[in-house]
Amino acid sequence: GTQPPPAPEEKILWSAGIVKDPPTVQYEDIMSDELAVYKWLKKIDQFGFCFVTGVPPTTKDTEEVIRRISFIRHTQYGGFWDFTSDLAHGDTAYTNLGLPAHTDNSYFTDPCGLQVFHLLSHEQGTGGQTLLVDGFYAASILKELYPDSYRLLSTVLVPTHSAGDEEFLYRARPLSGHPILQHDPINKDSLIQVRYGNDHRSAMRNLDPSNMMAWYDALRHWNKCLTSADSEYWVQLTAGTVVVVDNHRVLHGRSAFTGKRRMCGAYIGLDDWRARLDALRGRYGQGRVVIKERSVWDLGF
């Protein structure tokens, strides 16, 4: 007979009020203790993001923090980044413009799982606040207020591309696209991914003309939920604080800035950070009992 589907993983939805007590861990803890790494990844899994405080403001130490999770995913932007607003790539991240809430790599067939940022310095200028939005929370509001729009954004396929660098033209496969809101195929009410970067949306060639106006209305409703004061969490990053973002759930952006702003960070693949979390959960998930060897009866199999 068929087995019941696995229970959805616990998620803690949040709004702008998260500013009072954002998920945070200490650098010294995660660099010296595997149990602390498990607690760190569990926070990322539950909230969709987590700060690491007390990080030495160097590229070397930042990269070591990232590798405590897993190895770095290489893309057209390289592996570990260290960049300013110098337009080294044809992407708005390499400018000083404000960026609306978005997820990265919507033009990849498999967008990165985690994105890690560390603001190393900001000289002779102002602005550049970081924006975080819980896409799962915004989607829950959309579902409550505009159920028809939620259904459209969960079913209409959106083709995407990235053409900023002349030597590459990225287009997510299949070319027909992916929905902005993706659900578990068995737990159909379980939202598992938000995939949204409006600047990378291609022409909606496959949308039935009779649904065109309704779909654009749905997009406006989605934007309204993302940009409400209730949804937007703004924070001024400073040197010494790393933020790790679940790119399948939490959208990020920034305000425009002046001066020279130096940022470093990297991507980590979805399967790679999940594999690390699942292994640590198997070892430490029973509270104080440490499981040293994986059982053949492990529930993860």
Short mmCIF file of N, CA, C and O in Angstrom, two decimals, residues 38 280-287 289:
data_model
loop_
_atom_site.label_atom_id
_atom_site.label_comp_id
_atom_site.label_asym_id
_atom_site.label_seq_id
_atom_site.Cartn_x
_atom_site.Cartn_y
_atom_site.Cartn_z
N TYR A 38 24.81 22.62 13.87
CA TYR A 38 23.47 22.05 13.72
C TYR A 38 22.40 23.06 14.13
O TYR A 38 21.41 23.26 13.40
N LEU A 280 23.66 16.25 10.37
CA LEU A 280 23.77 16.73 11.74
C LEU A 280 22.49 16.46 12.53
O LEU A 280 22.55 16.18 13.74
N ARG A 281 21.34 16.51 11.87
CA ARG A 281 20.09 16.19 12.55
C ARG A 281 20.08 14.73 12.98
O ARG A 281 19.61 14.38 14.07
N GLY A 282 20.62 13.85 12.11
CA GLY A 282 20.72 12.45 12.49
C GLY A 282 21.64 12.22 13.67
O GLY A 282 21.43 11.30 14.47
N ARG A 283 22.65 13.09 13.82
CA ARG A 283 23.62 12.94 14.91
C ARG A 283 23.14 13.58 16.20
O ARG A 283 23.35 13.03 17.29
N TYR A 284 22.51 14.76 16.10
CA TYR A 284 22.17 15.53 17.29
C TYR A 284 20.67 15.73 17.49
O TYR A 284 20.26 16.37 18.46
N GLY A 285 19.86 15.18 16.60
CA GLY A 285 18.42 15.45 16.65
C GLY A 285 17.69 14.85 17.83
O GLY A 285 16.52 15.15 18.07
N GLN A 286 18.36 13.97 18.60
CA GLN A 286 17.72 13.34 19.76
C GLN A 286 18.09 14.06 21.06
O GLN A 286 18.24 13.45 22.10
N GLY A 287 18.27 15.37 20.98
CA GLY A 287 18.61 16.13 22.18
C GLY A 287 20.07 15.96 22.54
O GLY A 287 20.96 16.19 21.72
N VAL A 289 21.53 13.16 23.21
CA VAL A 289 22.07 11.88 22.76
C VAL A 289 22.77 12.08 21.42
O VAL A 289 22.17 12.53 20.44
#
